[in-house]
């Protein structure tokens, strides 16, 4: 409320200062009084070509913004993916951003017809801003989220809407807001200098030729109002959150994965560029295994080799199922979704919305956090987030469950209850579990066979 009052006071003071200057000058053609401006603002919308002028400028703005945004998305993606493309594009973007708009307009007057100049100028103005912002957004996408989306087989729609979009959203709308502000000025400047027959700039030029200051200022106010509306529209769009897209309940083509392995999983002399060398061990149906090794010896690397995040530098992994569930070392809980939605998202490729929510409720209860279902990650402690991660992995239908130090942040009594729940589920479903830990008590509670990783080489199973 206080901000609105201050804004109103500021506007009133501007109007008063203008009126005082008009009285001092005493020439309404040079500095028209406020009353003349108001009359002109009321009269202009009644002109037969008013809406046509607004439409031409708005269409040029929309076409420039959309074309700049589409190309910026493509170029920024390629720049983030290939360093050589970024090196090639950087001088072009810096040049477009640095050259004064008037220089582009004067050059365009030589080569283009007057009606296309505003659109061309708006594109050149907005494209570098959008590209730089989107490039920064894409570069800051968290790799762990992308891995999580792949491991849990998110649909392309949900992957873009809930992995990619939320992370680039601040950069995207910051870029659009800045680009739109510059775009409006560039388009109207282009219309004025190119003397377009239609558009706000054309009307401003016409008013200037006939020394009609009231009409010139009135059209300026209209242009400012349209720019303000655009900014408000961008801000409204920036708070939109996409919904999770679930399969239809009647979809007959979806096969829910079995929880039991069909084949034994075998690692045959598997090595990566770092971590342990020549890993060889097997995982059989319905058993639990624990990777044991000092910190930095390669437990996480081993799990990433098995889930497909890393490809072996040598050796092979045989018998891998199509679907794997995972508790990640960094949790990878999406910050824009509630605890429950983080679970239902990973179920969306297999279940309709009602069924996915029912399963999510079941596993939130199993992890003793059902009362936290509607909370966002920022409202949860580390231990609570760990249980959300466990609930998500247990809810996901897969014959192999990989867990990277899954019981961190749990006190002893809670640990025993959670492990008891996991073992009961395993006995019921026949799922194979491989987890990493430094704690042999966890191995005892999980009734796990221990896979030792002792530096590079010397692995074994007990």
Short mmCIF file of C-alpha atoms in Angstrom, two decimals:
data_model
loop_
_atom_site.label_atom_id
_atom_site.label_comp_id
_atom_site.label_asym_id
_atom_site.label_seq_id
_atom_site.Cartn_x
_atom_site.Cartn_y
_atom_site.Cartn_z
CA UNK A 1 0.00 0.00 0.00
CA UNK A 2 2.82 2.38 0.90
CA UNK A 3 4.53 1.75 -2.48
CA UNK A 4 1.31 2.56 -4.36
CA UNK A 5 0.86 5.81 -2.44
CA UNK A 6 4.46 6.84 -3.18
CA UNK A 7 3.97 6.01 -6.88
CA UNK A 8 0.80 8.11 -7.04
CA UNK A 9 2.58 11.02 -5.30
CA UNK A 10 5.44 10.75 -7.80
CA UNK A 11 3.05 10.83 -10.81
CA UNK A 12 1.11 13.80 -9.40
CA UNK A 13 4.35 15.70 -8.81
CA UNK A 14 5.43 15.07 -12.44
CA UNK A 15 2.10 16.39 -13.71
CA UNK A 16 2.35 19.48 -11.49
CA UNK A 17 5.88 20.23 -12.68
CA UNK A 18 4.75 19.86 -16.31
CA UNK A 19 1.83 22.26 -15.70
CA UNK A 20 4.12 24.81 -14.06
CA UNK A 21 6.53 24.65 -17.05
CA UNK A 22 3.57 25.03 -19.46
CA UNK A 23 2.43 28.16 -17.60
CA UNK A 24 5.93 29.64 -17.62
CA UNK A 25 6.51 28.97 -21.35
CA UNK A 26 3.03 30.18 -22.25
CA UNK A 27 3.02 28.49 -25.69
CA UNK A 28 0.75 25.47 -25.94
CA UNK A 29 2.29 24.33 -29.22
CA UNK A 30 5.68 23.90 -27.51
CA UNK A 31 4.60 22.83 -24.01
CA UNK A 32 0.87 22.05 -23.96
CA UNK A 33 -0.93 22.25 -20.59
CA UNK A 34 -2.16 19.10 -18.87
CA UNK A 35 -5.75 19.78 -19.89
CA UNK A 36 -4.81 19.76 -23.59
CA UNK A 37 -2.91 16.47 -23.15
CA UNK A 38 -5.92 14.87 -21.47
CA UNK A 39 -8.26 16.07 -24.23
CA UNK A 40 -5.90 14.71 -26.89
CA UNK A 41 -5.62 11.34 -25.09
CA UNK A 42 -9.43 11.13 -25.03
CA UNK A 43 -9.75 12.18 -28.69
CA UNK A 44 -7.09 9.90 -30.27
CA UNK A 45 -8.85 6.54 -29.57
CA UNK A 46 -11.83 7.86 -31.51
CA UNK A 47 -9.80 8.20 -34.71
CA UNK A 48 -10.61 5.62 -37.39
CA UNK A 49 -6.99 4.47 -37.73
CA UNK A 50 -6.18 4.32 -33.98
CA UNK A 51 -6.61 0.57 -33.58
CA UNK A 52 -4.82 -0.07 -36.88
CA UNK A 53 -1.79 1.93 -35.70
CA UNK A 54 -1.71 0.08 -32.38
CA UNK A 55 -2.13 -3.28 -34.14
CA UNK A 56 0.75 -2.69 -36.57
CA UNK A 57 3.18 -1.76 -33.81
CA UNK A 58 2.05 -4.61 -31.54
CA UNK A 59 2.32 -7.13 -34.38
CA UNK A 60 5.83 -5.93 -35.18
CA UNK A 61 6.72 -6.23 -31.50
CA UNK A 62 5.24 -9.74 -31.22
CA UNK A 63 6.87 -10.94 -34.44
CA UNK A 64 10.25 -9.53 -33.41
CA UNK A 65 10.07 -11.03 -29.93
CA UNK A 66 8.89 -14.46 -31.05
CA UNK A 67 11.45 -14.76 -33.85
CA UNK A 68 14.26 -13.54 -31.58
CA UNK A 69 13.18 -15.92 -28.80
CA UNK A 70 12.94 -18.99 -31.06
CA UNK A 71 16.36 -18.37 -32.60
CA UNK A 72 17.84 -17.50 -29.19
CA UNK A 73 16.64 -20.84 -27.76
CA UNK A 74 18.26 -22.75 -30.63
CA UNK A 75 21.54 -20.78 -30.62
CA UNK A 76 21.93 -20.73 -26.81
CA UNK A 77 21.36 -24.51 -26.67
CA UNK A 78 24.00 -25.08 -29.33
CA UNK A 79 26.39 -22.67 -27.59
CA UNK A 80 26.00 -24.54 -24.30
CA UNK A 81 26.46 -27.90 -26.03
CA UNK A 82 29.43 -27.07 -28.28
CA UNK A 83 32.23 -24.75 -27.20
CA UNK A 84 33.27 -24.01 -30.80
CA UNK A 85 29.77 -22.72 -31.58
CA UNK A 86 29.95 -20.40 -28.56
CA UNK A 87 33.32 -19.07 -29.74
CA UNK A 88 31.94 -18.41 -33.24
CA UNK A 89 28.72 -16.79 -32.03
CA UNK A 90 30.20 -14.61 -29.29
CA UNK A 91 31.56 -11.82 -31.61
CA UNK A 92 28.20 -11.66 -33.42
CA UNK A 93 26.26 -11.32 -30.18
CA UNK A 94 28.66 -8.74 -28.72
CA UNK A 95 28.44 -6.70 -31.95
CA UNK A 96 24.63 -6.75 -32.01
CA UNK A 97 24.52 -5.78 -28.35
CA UNK A 98 27.08 -2.98 -28.64
CA UNK A 99 26.19 -1.23 -31.92
CA UNK A 100 23.80 1.75 -31.35
CA UNK A 101 20.24 1.11 -32.56
CA UNK A 102 20.36 4.20 -34.74
CA UNK A 103 23.30 2.71 -36.68
CA UNK A 104 21.27 -0.39 -37.48
CA UNK A 105 18.33 1.79 -38.57
CA UNK A 106 20.47 3.92 -40.89
CA UNK A 107 22.00 0.83 -42.46
CA UNK A 108 18.56 -0.78 -42.80
CA UNK A 109 17.28 2.33 -44.62
CA UNK A 110 19.77 1.57 -47.38
CA UNK A 111 18.89 -2.10 -47.89
CA UNK A 112 15.29 -2.63 -46.67
CA UNK A 113 11.88 -1.18 -47.37
CA UNK A 114 10.51 1.11 -44.69
CA UNK A 115 7.76 -1.22 -43.44
CA UNK A 116 10.19 -4.07 -42.60
CA UNK A 117 12.77 -1.90 -40.84
CA UNK A 118 11.08 -1.81 -37.37
CA UNK A 119 10.74 -5.60 -37.29
CA UNK A 120 14.36 -6.08 -38.35
CA UNK A 121 15.60 -3.58 -35.75
CA UNK A 122 13.52 -5.11 -32.96
CA UNK A 123 14.96 -8.55 -33.76
CA UNK A 124 18.55 -7.28 -33.70
CA UNK A 125 17.89 -5.51 -30.40
CA UNK A 126 16.22 -8.40 -28.60
CA UNK A 127 18.13 -11.41 -29.94
CA UNK A 128 21.49 -10.83 -28.14
CA UNK A 129 19.80 -10.15 -24.78
CA UNK A 130 17.69 -13.30 -24.99
CA UNK A 131 20.58 -15.44 -26.21
CA UNK A 132 22.96 -14.37 -23.44
CA UNK A 133 20.34 -14.93 -20.73
CA UNK A 134 19.26 -18.31 -22.04
CA UNK A 135 22.86 -19.44 -22.48
CA UNK A 136 23.54 -18.63 -18.82
CA UNK A 137 20.36 -20.45 -17.79
CA UNK A 138 21.24 -23.59 -19.77
CA UNK A 139 24.80 -23.57 -18.41
CA UNK A 140 23.44 -23.50 -14.86
CA UNK A 141 21.11 -26.49 -15.28
CA UNK A 142 21.99 -28.92 -12.52
CA UNK A 143 23.42 -32.12 -14.05
CA UNK A 144 22.04 -34.23 -11.19
CA UNK A 145 18.48 -33.24 -12.07
CA UNK A 146 19.02 -34.34 -15.66
CA UNK A 147 20.40 -37.68 -14.44
CA UNK A 148 17.41 -38.08 -12.13
CA UNK A 149 15.00 -37.43 -15.01
CA UNK A 150 16.75 -40.01 -17.16
CA UNK A 151 16.99 -42.69 -14.46
CA UNK A 152 13.27 -42.36 -13.66
CA UNK A 153 12.28 -42.35 -17.35
CA UNK A 154 10.39 -39.05 -17.29
CA UNK A 155 8.40 -38.35 -20.42
CA UNK A 156 9.79 -35.67 -22.73
CA UNK A 157 6.98 -33.31 -21.68
CA UNK A 158 7.65 -33.72 -17.96
CA UNK A 159 11.41 -33.59 -18.48
CA UNK A 160 11.19 -30.20 -20.19
CA UNK A 161 8.48 -28.87 -17.86
CA UNK A 162 10.00 -29.98 -14.54
CA UNK A 163 13.73 -30.47 -15.12
CA UNK A 164 14.69 -27.89 -17.75
CA UNK A 165 12.08 -25.11 -17.55
CA UNK A 166 12.19 -24.36 -13.79
CA UNK A 167 15.97 -23.97 -13.91
CA UNK A 168 16.08 -21.61 -16.88
CA UNK A 169 12.87 -19.78 -15.89
CA UNK A 170 14.56 -16.85 -14.03
CA UNK A 171 17.03 -16.31 -16.88
CA UNK A 172 14.32 -16.66 -19.54
CA UNK A 173 11.91 -14.10 -18.10
CA UNK A 174 14.65 -11.71 -17.06
CA UNK A 175 15.80 -11.78 -20.69
CA UNK A 176 12.27 -11.38 -22.08
CA UNK A 177 11.56 -8.44 -19.76
CA UNK A 178 14.78 -6.63 -20.72
CA UNK A 179 14.40 -7.48 -24.42
CA UNK A 180 10.77 -6.27 -24.50
CA UNK A 181 11.74 -2.95 -22.92
CA UNK A 182 14.44 -2.35 -25.53
CA UNK A 183 12.23 -3.81 -28.27
CA UNK A 184 9.42 -1.30 -27.83
CA UNK A 185 11.84 1.61 -28.05
CA UNK A 186 13.61 0.12 -31.08
CA UNK A 187 10.39 -0.57 -32.99
CA UNK A 188 8.93 2.90 -32.44
CA UNK A 189 12.26 4.53 -33.26
CA UNK A 190 12.40 2.46 -36.45
CA UNK A 191 8.82 3.46 -37.37
CA UNK A 192 9.66 7.14 -36.83
CA UNK A 193 12.89 7.21 -38.83
CA UNK A 194 11.62 4.90 -41.58
CA UNK A 195 8.41 7.00 -41.73
CA UNK A 196 6.15 3.95 -41.70
CA UNK A 197 2.63 4.74 -42.88
CA UNK A 198 1.13 2.61 -40.09
CA UNK A 199 2.15 2.30 -36.46
CA UNK A 200 2.64 4.41 -33.35
CA UNK A 201 5.96 5.73 -34.63
CA UNK A 202 4.33 6.85 -37.88
CA UNK A 203 1.72 8.80 -35.90
CA UNK A 204 4.43 10.39 -33.76
CA UNK A 205 6.33 11.46 -36.90
CA UNK A 206 3.16 12.90 -38.38
CA UNK A 207 2.48 14.89 -35.19
CA UNK A 208 6.06 16.21 -35.22
CA UNK A 209 5.76 17.38 -38.84
CA UNK A 210 2.64 19.37 -38.03
CA UNK A 211 4.15 20.65 -34.73
CA UNK A 212 1.28 19.03 -32.81
CA UNK A 213 3.07 18.55 -29.49
CA UNK A 214 -0.04 17.42 -27.62
CA UNK A 215 -0.59 14.54 -30.05
CA UNK A 216 3.10 13.64 -30.05
CA UNK A 217 3.15 13.38 -26.24
CA UNK A 218 -0.20 11.53 -26.22
CA UNK A 219 1.18 8.85 -28.56
CA UNK A 220 4.29 8.66 -26.38
CA UNK A 221 2.10 8.02 -23.34
CA UNK A 222 0.24 5.30 -25.27
CA UNK A 223 3.58 3.68 -26.17
CA UNK A 224 4.68 3.79 -22.52
CA UNK A 225 1.37 2.22 -21.48
CA UNK A 226 1.80 -0.64 -23.98
CA UNK A 227 5.35 -1.25 -22.72
CA UNK A 228 4.01 -1.32 -19.14
CA UNK A 229 1.31 -3.81 -20.12
CA UNK A 230 3.95 -6.02 -21.74
CA UNK A 231 6.06 -5.94 -18.59
CA UNK A 232 3.04 -6.87 -16.47
CA UNK A 233 2.20 -9.71 -18.86
CA UNK A 234 5.75 -11.07 -18.69
CA UNK A 235 5.67 -10.97 -14.88
CA UNK A 236 2.34 -12.82 -14.86
CA UNK A 237 3.72 -15.53 -17.14
CA UNK A 238 6.88 -15.87 -15.06
CA UNK A 239 4.95 -17.20 -12.03
CA UNK A 240 3.20 -19.92 -14.05
CA UNK A 241 4.04 -23.44 -12.94
CA UNK A 242 3.41 -26.36 -15.30
CA UNK A 243 1.45 -29.32 -14.00
CA UNK A 244 2.72 -32.88 -14.02
CA UNK A 245 1.52 -34.73 -17.10
CA UNK A 246 0.24 -38.21 -16.20
CA UNK A 247 -0.72 -41.03 -18.53
CA UNK A 248 -4.40 -41.74 -19.00
CA UNK A 249 -5.91 -44.43 -16.80
CA UNK A 250 -7.22 -46.21 -19.89
CA UNK A 251 -3.86 -46.33 -21.71
CA UNK A 252 -3.40 -50.02 -22.64
CA UNK A 253 0.15 -49.64 -23.97
CA UNK A 254 1.80 -49.00 -20.58
CA UNK A 255 3.46 -52.01 -19.00
CA UNK A 256 4.42 -51.56 -15.35
CA UNK A 257 7.91 -53.03 -14.76
CA UNK A 258 8.25 -56.11 -12.58
CA UNK A 259 10.13 -55.85 -9.29
CA UNK A 260 12.01 -59.08 -9.91
CA UNK A 261 15.16 -59.35 -12.01
CA UNK A 262 14.92 -61.64 -15.02
CA UNK A 263 18.67 -62.17 -15.25
CA UNK A 264 21.68 -61.97 -13.00
CA UNK A 265 23.57 -58.67 -13.32
CA UNK A 266 27.30 -59.17 -13.88
CA UNK A 267 30.15 -56.66 -13.86
CA UNK A 268 33.06 -58.09 -15.83
CA UNK A 269 36.38 -56.31 -15.18
CA UNK A 270 34.66 -52.94 -15.30
CA UNK A 271 36.82 -49.82 -15.05
CA UNK A 272 36.27 -46.10 -15.44
CA UNK A 273 38.70 -43.22 -15.96
CA UNK A 274 38.83 -42.74 -12.20
CA UNK A 275 37.81 -44.86 -9.23
CA UNK A 276 38.35 -48.61 -8.77
CA UNK A 277 39.74 -50.74 -11.56
CA UNK A 278 38.62 -54.15 -12.87
CA UNK A 279 35.43 -54.48 -10.82
CA UNK A 280 33.92 -57.93 -11.10
CA UNK A 281 30.89 -59.08 -9.11
CA UNK A 282 27.32 -60.28 -9.63
CA UNK A 283 23.89 -59.22 -8.36
CA UNK A 284 21.24 -61.91 -8.13
CA UNK A 285 17.48 -61.67 -7.89
CA UNK A 286 16.02 -60.68 -4.52
CA UNK A 287 19.34 -60.19 -2.70
CA UNK A 288 20.83 -57.15 -0.98
CA UNK A 289 24.41 -55.98 -1.48
CA UNK A 290 26.44 -53.24 0.16
CA UNK A 291 29.40 -51.50 -1.48
CA UNK A 292 32.07 -50.92 1.13
CA UNK A 293 35.18 -48.77 0.61
CA UNK A 294 36.97 -45.73 2.04
CA UNK A 295 35.72 -42.29 0.95
CA UNK A 296 36.82 -41.48 -2.58
CA UNK A 297 37.52 -45.10 -3.51
CA UNK A 298 34.73 -45.19 -6.11
CA UNK A 299 31.41 -46.30 -4.58
CA UNK A 300 29.42 -43.53 -6.26
CA UNK A 301 31.28 -44.12 -9.53
CA UNK A 302 30.35 -47.80 -9.37
CA UNK A 303 26.66 -46.98 -8.86
CA UNK A 304 26.75 -44.50 -11.75
CA UNK A 305 28.30 -47.14 -14.00
CA UNK A 306 25.49 -49.52 -13.14
CA UNK A 307 22.64 -47.01 -13.63
CA UNK A 308 24.07 -45.90 -16.98
CA UNK A 309 25.19 -42.39 -16.03
CA UNK A 310 28.79 -43.39 -16.82
CA UNK A 311 29.88 -45.74 -19.59
CA UNK A 312 32.67 -48.20 -18.69
CA UNK A 313 36.11 -47.29 -20.03
CA UNK A 314 36.71 -51.04 -20.28
CA UNK A 315 34.91 -54.22 -19.30
CA UNK A 316 31.17 -54.83 -19.55
CA UNK A 317 27.96 -54.91 -17.52
CA UNK A 318 25.57 -57.70 -18.46
CA UNK A 319 21.97 -58.44 -17.55
CA UNK A 320 20.94 -54.85 -16.75
CA UNK A 321 17.16 -54.36 -16.62
CA UNK A 322 15.51 -51.53 -18.55
CA UNK A 323 14.34 -49.82 -15.36
CA UNK A 324 16.42 -48.90 -12.32
CA UNK A 325 15.41 -46.94 -9.24
CA UNK A 326 17.87 -44.80 -7.33
CA UNK A 327 18.57 -42.85 -4.16
CA UNK A 328 21.16 -40.31 -5.25
CA UNK A 329 24.07 -39.05 -3.20
CA UNK A 330 22.84 -35.44 -3.56
CA UNK A 331 19.13 -36.37 -3.21
CA UNK A 332 18.11 -34.40 -6.35
CA UNK A 333 14.76 -33.31 -4.93
CA UNK A 334 13.16 -30.71 -7.24
CA UNK A 335 12.75 -27.45 -5.33
CA UNK A 336 9.64 -26.23 -7.18
CA UNK A 337 7.61 -29.37 -6.32
CA UNK A 338 6.22 -30.51 -2.99
CA UNK A 339 7.45 -33.71 -1.34
CA UNK A 340 4.48 -35.62 -2.71
CA UNK A 341 4.80 -34.17 -6.21
CA UNK A 342 8.47 -35.17 -6.33
CA UNK A 343 7.28 -38.75 -5.97
CA UNK A 344 4.28 -38.58 -8.31
CA UNK A 345 6.44 -37.02 -11.03
CA UNK A 346 8.58 -40.16 -11.25
CA UNK A 347 5.44 -42.32 -11.36
CA UNK A 348 3.77 -40.27 -14.10
CA UNK A 349 5.05 -42.46 -16.94
CA UNK A 350 3.37 -45.56 -15.50
CA UNK A 351 0.28 -44.49 -13.54
CA UNK A 352 -2.65 -42.13 -13.90
CA UNK A 353 -2.81 -39.20 -11.50
CA UNK A 354 -5.08 -40.81 -8.90
CA UNK A 355 -3.04 -44.02 -8.76
CA UNK A 356 0.27 -42.13 -8.58
CA UNK A 357 -1.03 -40.01 -5.69
CA UNK A 358 -2.25 -43.11 -3.89
CA UNK A 359 1.19 -44.75 -4.24
CA UNK A 360 2.96 -41.56 -3.14
CA UNK A 361 0.80 -41.37 -0.01
CA UNK A 362 1.61 -45.01 0.77
CA UNK A 363 5.37 -44.51 0.65
CA UNK A 364 5.36 -41.15 2.41
CA UNK A 365 3.57 -42.95 5.23
CA UNK A 366 6.05 -45.83 5.07
CA UNK A 367 8.89 -43.31 5.53
CA UNK A 368 6.93 -41.65 8.39
CA UNK A 369 6.61 -38.27 6.67
CA UNK A 370 2.99 -38.33 5.46
CA UNK A 371 2.32 -35.03 7.27
CA UNK A 372 5.02 -33.37 5.14
CA UNK A 373 3.44 -34.30 1.79
CA UNK A 374 2.50 -30.72 0.90
CA UNK A 375 5.74 -29.08 1.96
CA UNK A 376 8.44 -27.82 -0.37
CA UNK A 377 12.11 -28.91 -0.02
CA UNK A 378 13.07 -25.53 1.49
CA UNK A 379 10.73 -26.33 4.39
CA UNK A 380 12.30 -29.73 5.15
CA UNK A 381 15.37 -30.80 7.10
CA UNK A 382 18.15 -32.88 5.57
CA UNK A 383 16.85 -36.08 7.20
CA UNK A 384 13.31 -35.39 5.97
CA UNK A 385 14.59 -34.79 2.44
CA UNK A 386 16.49 -38.07 2.63
CA UNK A 387 13.27 -39.87 3.46
CA UNK A 388 11.50 -38.17 0.54
CA UNK A 389 14.31 -39.49 -1.67
CA UNK A 390 13.86 -42.97 -0.19
CA UNK A 391 10.07 -42.83 -0.66
CA UNK A 392 10.51 -41.79 -4.30
CA UNK A 393 12.96 -44.62 -5.02
CA UNK A 394 10.85 -47.26 -3.25
CA UNK A 395 7.66 -46.14 -5.00
CA UNK A 396 9.22 -46.39 -8.46
CA UNK A 397 8.60 -49.78 -10.13
CA UNK A 398 12.02 -51.26 -10.95
CA UNK A 399 13.71 -54.62 -10.33
CA UNK A 400 16.98 -52.99 -9.22
CA UNK A 401 17.23 -50.38 -6.44
CA UNK A 402 20.52 -48.47 -6.16
CA UNK A 403 21.10 -46.35 -3.05
CA UNK A 404 24.09 -44.08 -2.42
CA UNK A 405 24.55 -43.76 1.35
CA UNK A 406 20.77 -43.69 1.76
CA UNK A 407 20.51 -43.54 5.56
CA UNK A 408 22.40 -40.33 6.25
CA UNK A 409 20.56 -37.95 8.55
CA UNK A 410 18.54 -40.69 10.29
CA UNK A 411 18.89 -41.35 14.02
CA UNK A 412 19.37 -44.92 15.24
CA UNK A 413 15.75 -45.73 16.12
CA UNK A 414 14.39 -44.22 12.91
CA UNK A 415 17.10 -46.01 10.91
CA UNK A 416 16.00 -49.38 12.30
CA UNK A 417 12.35 -48.71 11.48
CA UNK A 418 13.10 -47.46 7.95
CA UNK A 419 15.35 -50.44 7.19
CA UNK A 420 12.69 -52.77 8.56
CA UNK A 421 10.18 -51.24 6.15
CA UNK A 422 12.59 -51.58 3.22
CA UNK A 423 13.29 -55.24 4.03
CA UNK A 424 9.57 -56.02 4.31
CA UNK A 425 9.00 -54.44 0.89
CA UNK A 426 11.89 -56.41 -0.56
CA UNK A 427 10.56 -59.69 0.81
CA UNK A 428 7.17 -58.89 -0.66
CA UNK A 429 8.40 -57.74 -4.08
CA UNK A 430 11.65 -59.66 -4.62
CA UNK A 431 13.57 -56.53 -5.56
CA UNK A 432 17.38 -56.56 -5.80
CA UNK A 433 19.13 -53.84 -3.76
CA UNK A 434 22.66 -52.47 -4.01
CA UNK A 435 23.62 -49.64 -1.66
CA UNK A 436 26.81 -47.93 -0.51
CA UNK A 437 27.70 -47.22 3.09
CA UNK A 438 30.55 -46.84 5.56
CA UNK A 439 28.46 -48.38 8.34
CA UNK A 440 28.64 -52.14 8.85
CA UNK A 441 25.63 -51.96 11.20
CA UNK A 442 23.55 -50.93 8.18
CA UNK A 443 24.83 -54.01 6.34
CA UNK A 444 23.73 -56.20 9.26
CA UNK A 445 20.28 -54.59 9.43
CA UNK A 446 19.84 -54.85 5.66
CA UNK A 447 21.15 -58.47 5.73
CA UNK A 448 23.46 -57.46 2.91
CA UNK A 449 26.33 -59.24 1.23
CA UNK A 450 29.29 -56.88 1.25
CA UNK A 451 31.07 -55.97 -1.97
CA UNK A 452 34.52 -54.66 -1.02
CA UNK A 453 36.23 -52.06 -3.19
CA UNK A 454 39.85 -51.69 -2.14
CA UNK A 455 41.38 -48.98 -4.28
CA UNK A 456 42.09 -49.91 -7.90
CA UNK A 457 41.50 -53.65 -8.12
CA UNK A 458 40.99 -56.25 -5.37
CA UNK A 459 37.18 -56.41 -5.22
CA UNK A 460 35.33 -59.28 -3.68
CA UNK A 461 32.03 -60.37 -2.19
CA UNK A 462 31.38 -61.83 1.25
#
